[in-house]
Coordinates of C-alpha atoms in Angstrom, one line a residue:
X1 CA 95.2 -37.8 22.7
X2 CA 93.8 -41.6 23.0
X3 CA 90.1 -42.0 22.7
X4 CA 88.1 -42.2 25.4
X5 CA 86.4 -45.9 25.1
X6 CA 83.9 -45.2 27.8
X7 CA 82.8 -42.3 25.9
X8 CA 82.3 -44.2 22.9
X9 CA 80.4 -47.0 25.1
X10 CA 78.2 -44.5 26.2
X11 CA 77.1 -43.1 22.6
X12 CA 77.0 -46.7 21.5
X13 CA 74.0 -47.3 24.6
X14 CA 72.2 -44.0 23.9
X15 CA 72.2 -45.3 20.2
X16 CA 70.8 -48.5 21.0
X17 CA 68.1 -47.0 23.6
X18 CA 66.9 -44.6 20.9
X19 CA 66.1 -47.5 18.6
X20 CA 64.2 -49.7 21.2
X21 CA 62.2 -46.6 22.1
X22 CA 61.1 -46.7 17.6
X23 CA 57.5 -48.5 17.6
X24 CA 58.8 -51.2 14.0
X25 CA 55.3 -53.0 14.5
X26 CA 53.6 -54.0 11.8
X27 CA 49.5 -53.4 12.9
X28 CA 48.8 -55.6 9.3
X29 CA 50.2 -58.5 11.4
X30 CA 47.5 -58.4 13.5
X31 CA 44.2 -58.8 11.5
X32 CA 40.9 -58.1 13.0
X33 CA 37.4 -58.6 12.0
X34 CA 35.3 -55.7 10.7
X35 CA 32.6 -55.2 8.9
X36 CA 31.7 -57.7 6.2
X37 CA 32.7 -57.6 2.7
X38 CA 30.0 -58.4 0.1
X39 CA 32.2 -57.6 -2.9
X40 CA 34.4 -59.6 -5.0
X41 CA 37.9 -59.1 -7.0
X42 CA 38.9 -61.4 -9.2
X43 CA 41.6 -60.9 -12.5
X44 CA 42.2 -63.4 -15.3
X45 CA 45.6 -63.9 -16.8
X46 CA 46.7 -66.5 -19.0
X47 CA 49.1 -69.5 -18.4
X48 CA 51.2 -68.7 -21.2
X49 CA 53.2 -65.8 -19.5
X50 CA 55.3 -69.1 -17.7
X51 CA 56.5 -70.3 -21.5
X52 CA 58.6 -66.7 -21.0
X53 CA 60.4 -68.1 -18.4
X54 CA 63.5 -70.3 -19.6
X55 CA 64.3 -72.1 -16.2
X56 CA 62.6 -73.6 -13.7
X57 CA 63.7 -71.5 -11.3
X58 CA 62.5 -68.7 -12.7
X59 CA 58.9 -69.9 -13.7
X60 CA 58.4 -70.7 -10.0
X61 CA 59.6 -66.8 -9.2
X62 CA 57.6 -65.9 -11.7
X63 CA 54.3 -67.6 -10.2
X64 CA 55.5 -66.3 -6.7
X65 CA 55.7 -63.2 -8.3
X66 CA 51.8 -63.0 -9.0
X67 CA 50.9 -64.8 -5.9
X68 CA 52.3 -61.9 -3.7
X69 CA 50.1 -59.7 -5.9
X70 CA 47.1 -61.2 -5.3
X71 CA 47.5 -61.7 -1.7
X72 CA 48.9 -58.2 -1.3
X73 CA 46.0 -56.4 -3.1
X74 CA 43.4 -59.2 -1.7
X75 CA 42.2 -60.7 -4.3
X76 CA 39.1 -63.6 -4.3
X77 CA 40.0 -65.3 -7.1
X78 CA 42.6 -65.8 -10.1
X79 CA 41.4 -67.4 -13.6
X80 CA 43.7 -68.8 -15.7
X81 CA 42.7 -69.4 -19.4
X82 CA 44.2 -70.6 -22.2
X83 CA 45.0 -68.1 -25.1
X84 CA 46.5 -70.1 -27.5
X85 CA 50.1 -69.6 -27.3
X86 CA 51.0 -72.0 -24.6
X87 CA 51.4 -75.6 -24.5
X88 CA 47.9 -77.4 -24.5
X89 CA 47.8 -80.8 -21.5
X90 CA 48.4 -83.7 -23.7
X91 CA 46.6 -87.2 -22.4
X92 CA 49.8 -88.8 -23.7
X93 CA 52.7 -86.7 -22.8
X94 CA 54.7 -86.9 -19.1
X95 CA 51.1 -85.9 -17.2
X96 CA 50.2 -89.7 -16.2
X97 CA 49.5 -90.9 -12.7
X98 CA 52.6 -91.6 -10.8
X99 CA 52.6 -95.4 -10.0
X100 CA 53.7 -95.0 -6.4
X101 CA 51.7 -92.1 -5.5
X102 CA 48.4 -92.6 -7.5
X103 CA 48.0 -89.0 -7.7
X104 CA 48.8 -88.2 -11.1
X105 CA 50.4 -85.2 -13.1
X106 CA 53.5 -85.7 -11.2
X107 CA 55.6 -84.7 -14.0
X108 CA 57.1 -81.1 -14.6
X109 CA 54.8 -79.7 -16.3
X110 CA 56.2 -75.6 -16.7
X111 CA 57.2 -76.7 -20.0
X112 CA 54.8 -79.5 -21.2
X113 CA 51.4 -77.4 -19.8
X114 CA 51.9 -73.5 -18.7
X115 CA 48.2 -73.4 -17.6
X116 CA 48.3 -76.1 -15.4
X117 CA 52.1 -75.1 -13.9
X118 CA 50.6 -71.6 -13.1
X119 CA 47.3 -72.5 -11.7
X120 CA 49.3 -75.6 -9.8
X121 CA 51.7 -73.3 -8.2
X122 CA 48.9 -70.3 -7.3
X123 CA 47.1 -73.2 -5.6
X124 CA 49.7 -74.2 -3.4
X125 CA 51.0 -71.2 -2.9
X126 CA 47.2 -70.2 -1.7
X127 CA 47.0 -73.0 0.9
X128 CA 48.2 -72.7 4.7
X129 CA 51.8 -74.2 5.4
X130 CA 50.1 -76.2 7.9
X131 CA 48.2 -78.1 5.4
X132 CA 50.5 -78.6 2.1
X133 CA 51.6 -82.0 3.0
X134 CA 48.5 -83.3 3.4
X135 CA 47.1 -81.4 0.1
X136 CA 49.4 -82.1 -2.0
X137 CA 51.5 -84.7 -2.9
X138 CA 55.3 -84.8 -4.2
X139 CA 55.3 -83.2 -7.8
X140 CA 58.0 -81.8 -9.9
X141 CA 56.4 -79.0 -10.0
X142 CA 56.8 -77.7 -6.7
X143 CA 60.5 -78.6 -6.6
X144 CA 61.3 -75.2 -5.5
X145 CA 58.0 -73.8 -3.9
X146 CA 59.5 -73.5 -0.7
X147 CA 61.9 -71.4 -1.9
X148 CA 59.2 -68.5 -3.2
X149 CA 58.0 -65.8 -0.5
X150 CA 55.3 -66.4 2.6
X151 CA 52.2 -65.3 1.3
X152 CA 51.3 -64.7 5.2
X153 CA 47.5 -64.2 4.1
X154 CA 45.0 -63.9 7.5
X155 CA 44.1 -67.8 7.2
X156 CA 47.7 -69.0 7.4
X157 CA 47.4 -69.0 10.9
X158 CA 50.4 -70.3 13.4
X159 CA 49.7 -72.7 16.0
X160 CA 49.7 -70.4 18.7
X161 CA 47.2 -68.0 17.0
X162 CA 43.9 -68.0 17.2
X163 CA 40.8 -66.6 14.8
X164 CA 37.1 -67.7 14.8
X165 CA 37.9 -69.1 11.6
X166 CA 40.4 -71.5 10.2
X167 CA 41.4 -73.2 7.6
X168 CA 41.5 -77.6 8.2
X169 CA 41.8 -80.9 6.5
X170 CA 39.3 -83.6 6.8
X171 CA 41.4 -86.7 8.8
X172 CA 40.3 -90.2 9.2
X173 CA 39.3 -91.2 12.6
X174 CA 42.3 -93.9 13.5
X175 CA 40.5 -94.9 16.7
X176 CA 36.7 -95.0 15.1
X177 CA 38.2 -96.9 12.2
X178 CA 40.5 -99.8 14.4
X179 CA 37.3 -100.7 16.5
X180 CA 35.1 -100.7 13.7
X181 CA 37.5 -103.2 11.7
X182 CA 37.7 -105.8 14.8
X183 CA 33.3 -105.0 15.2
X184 CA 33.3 -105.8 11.9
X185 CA 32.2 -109.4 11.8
X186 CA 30.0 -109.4 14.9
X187 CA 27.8 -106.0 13.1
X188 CA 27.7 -107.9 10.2
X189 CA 25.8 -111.0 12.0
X190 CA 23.8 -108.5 14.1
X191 CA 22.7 -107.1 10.7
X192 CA 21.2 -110.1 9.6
X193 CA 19.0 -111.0 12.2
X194 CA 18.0 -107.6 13.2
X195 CA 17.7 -106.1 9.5
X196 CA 19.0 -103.0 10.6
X197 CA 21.2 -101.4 9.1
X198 CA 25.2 -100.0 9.5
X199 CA 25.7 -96.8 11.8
X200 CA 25.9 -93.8 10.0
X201 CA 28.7 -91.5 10.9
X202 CA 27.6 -88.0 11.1
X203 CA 31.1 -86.3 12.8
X204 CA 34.2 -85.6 11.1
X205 CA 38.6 -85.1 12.6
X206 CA 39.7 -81.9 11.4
X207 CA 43.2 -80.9 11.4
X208 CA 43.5 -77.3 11.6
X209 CA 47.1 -76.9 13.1
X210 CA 46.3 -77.3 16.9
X211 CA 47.7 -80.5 18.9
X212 CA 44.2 -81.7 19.0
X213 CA 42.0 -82.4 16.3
X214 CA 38.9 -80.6 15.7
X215 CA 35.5 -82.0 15.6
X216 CA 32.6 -81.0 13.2
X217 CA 29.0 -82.4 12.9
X218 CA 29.5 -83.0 9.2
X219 CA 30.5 -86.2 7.6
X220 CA 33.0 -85.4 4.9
X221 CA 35.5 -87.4 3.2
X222 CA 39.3 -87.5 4.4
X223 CA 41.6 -85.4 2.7
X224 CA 39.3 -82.6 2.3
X225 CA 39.8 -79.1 2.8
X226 CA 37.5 -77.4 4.7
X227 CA 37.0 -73.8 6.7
X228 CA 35.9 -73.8 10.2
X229 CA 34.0 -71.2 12.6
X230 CA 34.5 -71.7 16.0
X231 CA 31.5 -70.7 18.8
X232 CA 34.0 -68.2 20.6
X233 CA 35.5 -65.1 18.9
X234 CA 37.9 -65.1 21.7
X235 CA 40.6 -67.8 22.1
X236 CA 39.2 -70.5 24.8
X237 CA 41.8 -72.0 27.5
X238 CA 44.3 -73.8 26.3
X239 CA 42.9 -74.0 22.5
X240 CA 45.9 -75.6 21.1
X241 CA 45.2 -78.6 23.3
X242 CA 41.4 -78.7 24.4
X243 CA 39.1 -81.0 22.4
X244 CA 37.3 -78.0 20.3
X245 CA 33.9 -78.4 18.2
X246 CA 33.0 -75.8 14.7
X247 CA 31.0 -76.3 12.3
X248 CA 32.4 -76.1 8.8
X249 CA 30.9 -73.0 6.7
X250 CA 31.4 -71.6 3.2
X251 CA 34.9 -70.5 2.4
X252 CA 33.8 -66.7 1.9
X253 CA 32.0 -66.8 5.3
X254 CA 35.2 -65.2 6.6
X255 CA 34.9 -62.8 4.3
X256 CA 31.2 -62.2 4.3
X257 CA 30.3 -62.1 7.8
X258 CA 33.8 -60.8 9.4
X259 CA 35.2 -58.7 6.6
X260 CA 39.0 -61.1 6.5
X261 CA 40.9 -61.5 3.6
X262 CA 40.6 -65.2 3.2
X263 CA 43.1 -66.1 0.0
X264 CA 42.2 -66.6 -3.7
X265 CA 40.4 -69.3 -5.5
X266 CA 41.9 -70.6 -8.5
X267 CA 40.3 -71.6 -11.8
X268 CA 41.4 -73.1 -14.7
X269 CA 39.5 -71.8 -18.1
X270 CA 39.9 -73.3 -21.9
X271 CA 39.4 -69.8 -23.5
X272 CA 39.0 -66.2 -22.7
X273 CA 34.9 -66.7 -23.5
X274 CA 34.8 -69.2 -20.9
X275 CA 36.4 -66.6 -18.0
X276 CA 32.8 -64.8 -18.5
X277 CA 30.9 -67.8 -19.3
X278 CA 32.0 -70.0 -16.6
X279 CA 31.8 -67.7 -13.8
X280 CA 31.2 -68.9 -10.4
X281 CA 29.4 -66.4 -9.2
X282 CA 25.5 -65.5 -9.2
X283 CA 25.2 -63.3 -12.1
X284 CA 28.2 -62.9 -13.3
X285 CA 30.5 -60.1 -13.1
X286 CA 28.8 -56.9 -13.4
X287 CA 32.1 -55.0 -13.6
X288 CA 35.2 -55.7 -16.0
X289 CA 38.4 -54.2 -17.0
X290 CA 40.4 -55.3 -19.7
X291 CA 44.1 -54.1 -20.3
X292 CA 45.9 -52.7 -22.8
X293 CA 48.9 -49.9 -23.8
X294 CA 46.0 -49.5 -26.8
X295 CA 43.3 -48.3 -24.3
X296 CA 42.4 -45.2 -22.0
X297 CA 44.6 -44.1 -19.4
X298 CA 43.6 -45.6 -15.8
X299 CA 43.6 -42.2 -14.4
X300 CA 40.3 -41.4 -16.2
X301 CA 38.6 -44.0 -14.3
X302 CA 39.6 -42.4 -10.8
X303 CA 37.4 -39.7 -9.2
X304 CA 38.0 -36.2 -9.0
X305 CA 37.5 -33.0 -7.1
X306 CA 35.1 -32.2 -10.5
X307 CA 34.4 -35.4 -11.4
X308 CA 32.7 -38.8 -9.8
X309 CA 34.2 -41.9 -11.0
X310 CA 32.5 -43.4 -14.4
X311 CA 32.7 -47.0 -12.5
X312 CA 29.5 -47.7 -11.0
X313 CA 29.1 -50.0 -8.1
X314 CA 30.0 -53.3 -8.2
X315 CA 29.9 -56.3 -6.8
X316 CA 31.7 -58.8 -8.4
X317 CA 34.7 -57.0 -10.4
X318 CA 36.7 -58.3 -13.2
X319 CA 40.3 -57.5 -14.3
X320 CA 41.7 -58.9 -17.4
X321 CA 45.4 -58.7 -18.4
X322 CA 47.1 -60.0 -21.6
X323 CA 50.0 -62.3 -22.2
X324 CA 52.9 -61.3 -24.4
X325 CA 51.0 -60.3 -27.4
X326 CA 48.0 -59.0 -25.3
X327 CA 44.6 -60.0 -25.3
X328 CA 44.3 -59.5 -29.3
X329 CA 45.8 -63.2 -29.6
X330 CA 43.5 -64.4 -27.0
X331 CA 40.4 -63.4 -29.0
X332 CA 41.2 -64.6 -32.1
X333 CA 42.4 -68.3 -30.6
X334 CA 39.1 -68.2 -28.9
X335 CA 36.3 -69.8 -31.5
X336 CA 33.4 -68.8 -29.1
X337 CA 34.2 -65.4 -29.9
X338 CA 34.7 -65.9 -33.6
X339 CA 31.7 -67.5 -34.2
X340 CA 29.7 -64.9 -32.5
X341 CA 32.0 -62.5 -34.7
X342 CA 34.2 -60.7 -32.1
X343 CA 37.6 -59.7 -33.3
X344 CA 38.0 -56.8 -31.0
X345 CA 38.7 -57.4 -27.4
X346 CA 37.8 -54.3 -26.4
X347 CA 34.0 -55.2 -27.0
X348 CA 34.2 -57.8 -23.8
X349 CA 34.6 -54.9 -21.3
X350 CA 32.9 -52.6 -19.3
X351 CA 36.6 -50.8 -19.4
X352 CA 39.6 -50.7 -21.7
X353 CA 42.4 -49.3 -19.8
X354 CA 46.3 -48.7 -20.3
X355 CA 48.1 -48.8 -17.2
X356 CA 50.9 -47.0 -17.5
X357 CA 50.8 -44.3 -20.4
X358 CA 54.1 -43.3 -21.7
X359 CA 56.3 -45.9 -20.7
X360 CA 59.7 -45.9 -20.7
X361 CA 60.2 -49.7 -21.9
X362 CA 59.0 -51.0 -25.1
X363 CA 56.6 -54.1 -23.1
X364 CA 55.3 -54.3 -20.1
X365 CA 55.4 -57.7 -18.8
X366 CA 52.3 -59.5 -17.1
X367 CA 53.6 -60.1 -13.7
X368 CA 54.5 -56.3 -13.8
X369 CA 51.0 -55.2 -15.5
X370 CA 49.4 -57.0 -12.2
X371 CA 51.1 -55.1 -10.0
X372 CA 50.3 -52.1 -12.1
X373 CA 47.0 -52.7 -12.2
X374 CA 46.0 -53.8 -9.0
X375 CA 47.8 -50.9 -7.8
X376 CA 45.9 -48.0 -10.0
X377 CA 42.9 -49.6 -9.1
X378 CA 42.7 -50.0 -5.3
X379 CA 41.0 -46.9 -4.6
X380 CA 37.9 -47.6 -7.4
X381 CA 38.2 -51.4 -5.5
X382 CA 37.7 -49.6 -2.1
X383 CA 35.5 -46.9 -3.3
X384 CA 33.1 -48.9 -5.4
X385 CA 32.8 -52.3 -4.1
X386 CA 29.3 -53.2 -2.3
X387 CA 30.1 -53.8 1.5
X388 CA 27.1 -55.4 2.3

């Protein structure tokens, strides 16, 4: 007996009506302002995990690799230090200012400097499409950065999307800047026989992604990043067009006031002393975690039906994690530490934790160990950070 097509038709339009009816929305695409987040999350890795890498195609995965992590788990900021067993910059090596550009360290540097290829890529990685060009000039570096996966953080806003805050570039004032040039002479005249003195600019062009650029009452240098709060938490008419006016705020105003995820910071650190010592933030971390397959399990920092979590509160949290040969190597390369006599690395932290007992592979590599960790974690993150 021949098929019947139209039957087949017909199953083939009841299949294909069931699946528009299935809600696929993503409600993380959409990301609204809460309540604000006082507390911080920062983790400190170190630049020599890229020397594992023997292309450069897959040091650049590798780097993407961690960025996802850290925008995935929101994370404030990433330290990368120095622990000895990379490749140190050297002032006479490949790193020189590139004569057409002016720029400088426009040679690869994922062989030549692991620190600076890591912390390089994170950086860019970090920043919104909309502002790369402008950020950062051509390196060799970033050969294949457009290859690596969207980070897709809150602040990497499209065009047509609007927030109260955004993220903008500084932009010299083309208009401002030609009449001033053919005024020059004539002010310069005026200025001697008056004694007064030049205006004083006290506006800045922002580019932020809209048609139009935005105006602050701050004067700041071109080519500077900046963040932006608008007046209205509701998109005005025509905002990708209209002249708009913000004012430009701290970058963890986003954070603070609204409760966004508002990307990483990235610092560079000569030692693992220096992570501690050269923290950003008022008093320091009062929360860290070091990582090891030597240390407790992370379960036994998690809270139980008998149990409360040993972590206390916290606002500004800590996570360490090793290169190849851990954190042990890091300590003894670092001579802050061996002058004060510290041999153990378990002695820096609040918490010396193995994240994944038992494993099945002989190493656990770093990329994977932040994954690891930040995962474990999340709930002591969300549990125990300080809101407000």
């Amino acid at each position: 007996m021949a098929p019947n097509n139209n039957t087949k038709k017909r199953k083939r339009d009841e299949s294909r009506t069931k699946a528009n009816d299935l809600d696929t929305s993503k409600p993380t695409a959409i990301f609204e302002p809460g309540q604000g987040r006082a507390y911080t999350l920062s983790i400190a890795l170190p630049g020599s995990i890229i020397a594992n890498a023997q292309s450069q195609d897959l040091k650049a995965t590798l780097a993407g690799q961690i960025a996802r992590a850290l925008a995935v788990f929101c994370v404030d900021e990433v330290v990368i230090f120095d622990d000895g067993q990379g490749n140190p910059r050297n002032p006479h090596s490949a790193h020189q200012p590139h004569p057409q550009n002016g720029h400088g360290d426009a040679g690869y540097s994922g062989y030549a400097d692991t620190n600076y290829f890591l912390a390089h890529l994170l950086s860019y990685l970090e920043t919104p499409p909309h502002l790369r060009m402008q950020l950062f000039p051509l390196h060799a570096d970033l050969r294949t950065a457009g290859t690596l996966p969207s980070l897709d953080m809150p602040h990497h806003l499209r065009a047509h999307e609007w927030c109260q805050y955004r993220e903008g570039v500084t932009v010299e004032d083309v208009q401002r800047h030609g009449k001033e040039a053919v005024e020059e002479q004539g002010k310069k005249k005026k200025k001697r026989k008056s004694g007064g003195s030049d205006e004083v600019t006290t506006s800045s062009l922002v580019n932020s992604g809209f048609k139009t650029p935005v105006t602050i009452p701050a004067s700041i240098p071109p080519h500077t990043r900046v963040t932006l709060k608008f007046a209205a938490s509701t998109p005005p008419a025509d905002f990708q067009t209209a002249q708009l006016a913000a004012e430009a705020v701290a970058p963890s105003a986003p954070r603070e006031e609204a409760g966004y995820y508002w990307g990483y910071a990235v610092r560079a650190a000569s030692s693992l002393s220096t992570v501690f010592t050269e923290c950003t933030y008022d008093g320091g971390y009062d929360l860290t975690v070091g990582t090891s397959e030597r240390g407790a399990p992370l379960s036994s920092l998690a809270a139980t039906a008998v149990k409360k979590s040993p972590v206390p509160e916290f606002k500004h949290m800590l996570i360490v994690f090793g290169g190849v040969a851990g954190l042990e190597v890091a300590v003894k390369a670092d001579a802050e530490l061996a002058g004060m006599g510290v041999t153990q690395p378990e002695k820096l932290f609040d918490h010396w934790v193995n994240l994944c007992p038992g494993q099945g592979s002989r190493t656990i590599r770093t990329e994977e160990a932040v994954w690891l960790g930040l995962m474990g974690l999340r709930g002591v993150v969300l549990d125990r950070g300080i809101k407000s």
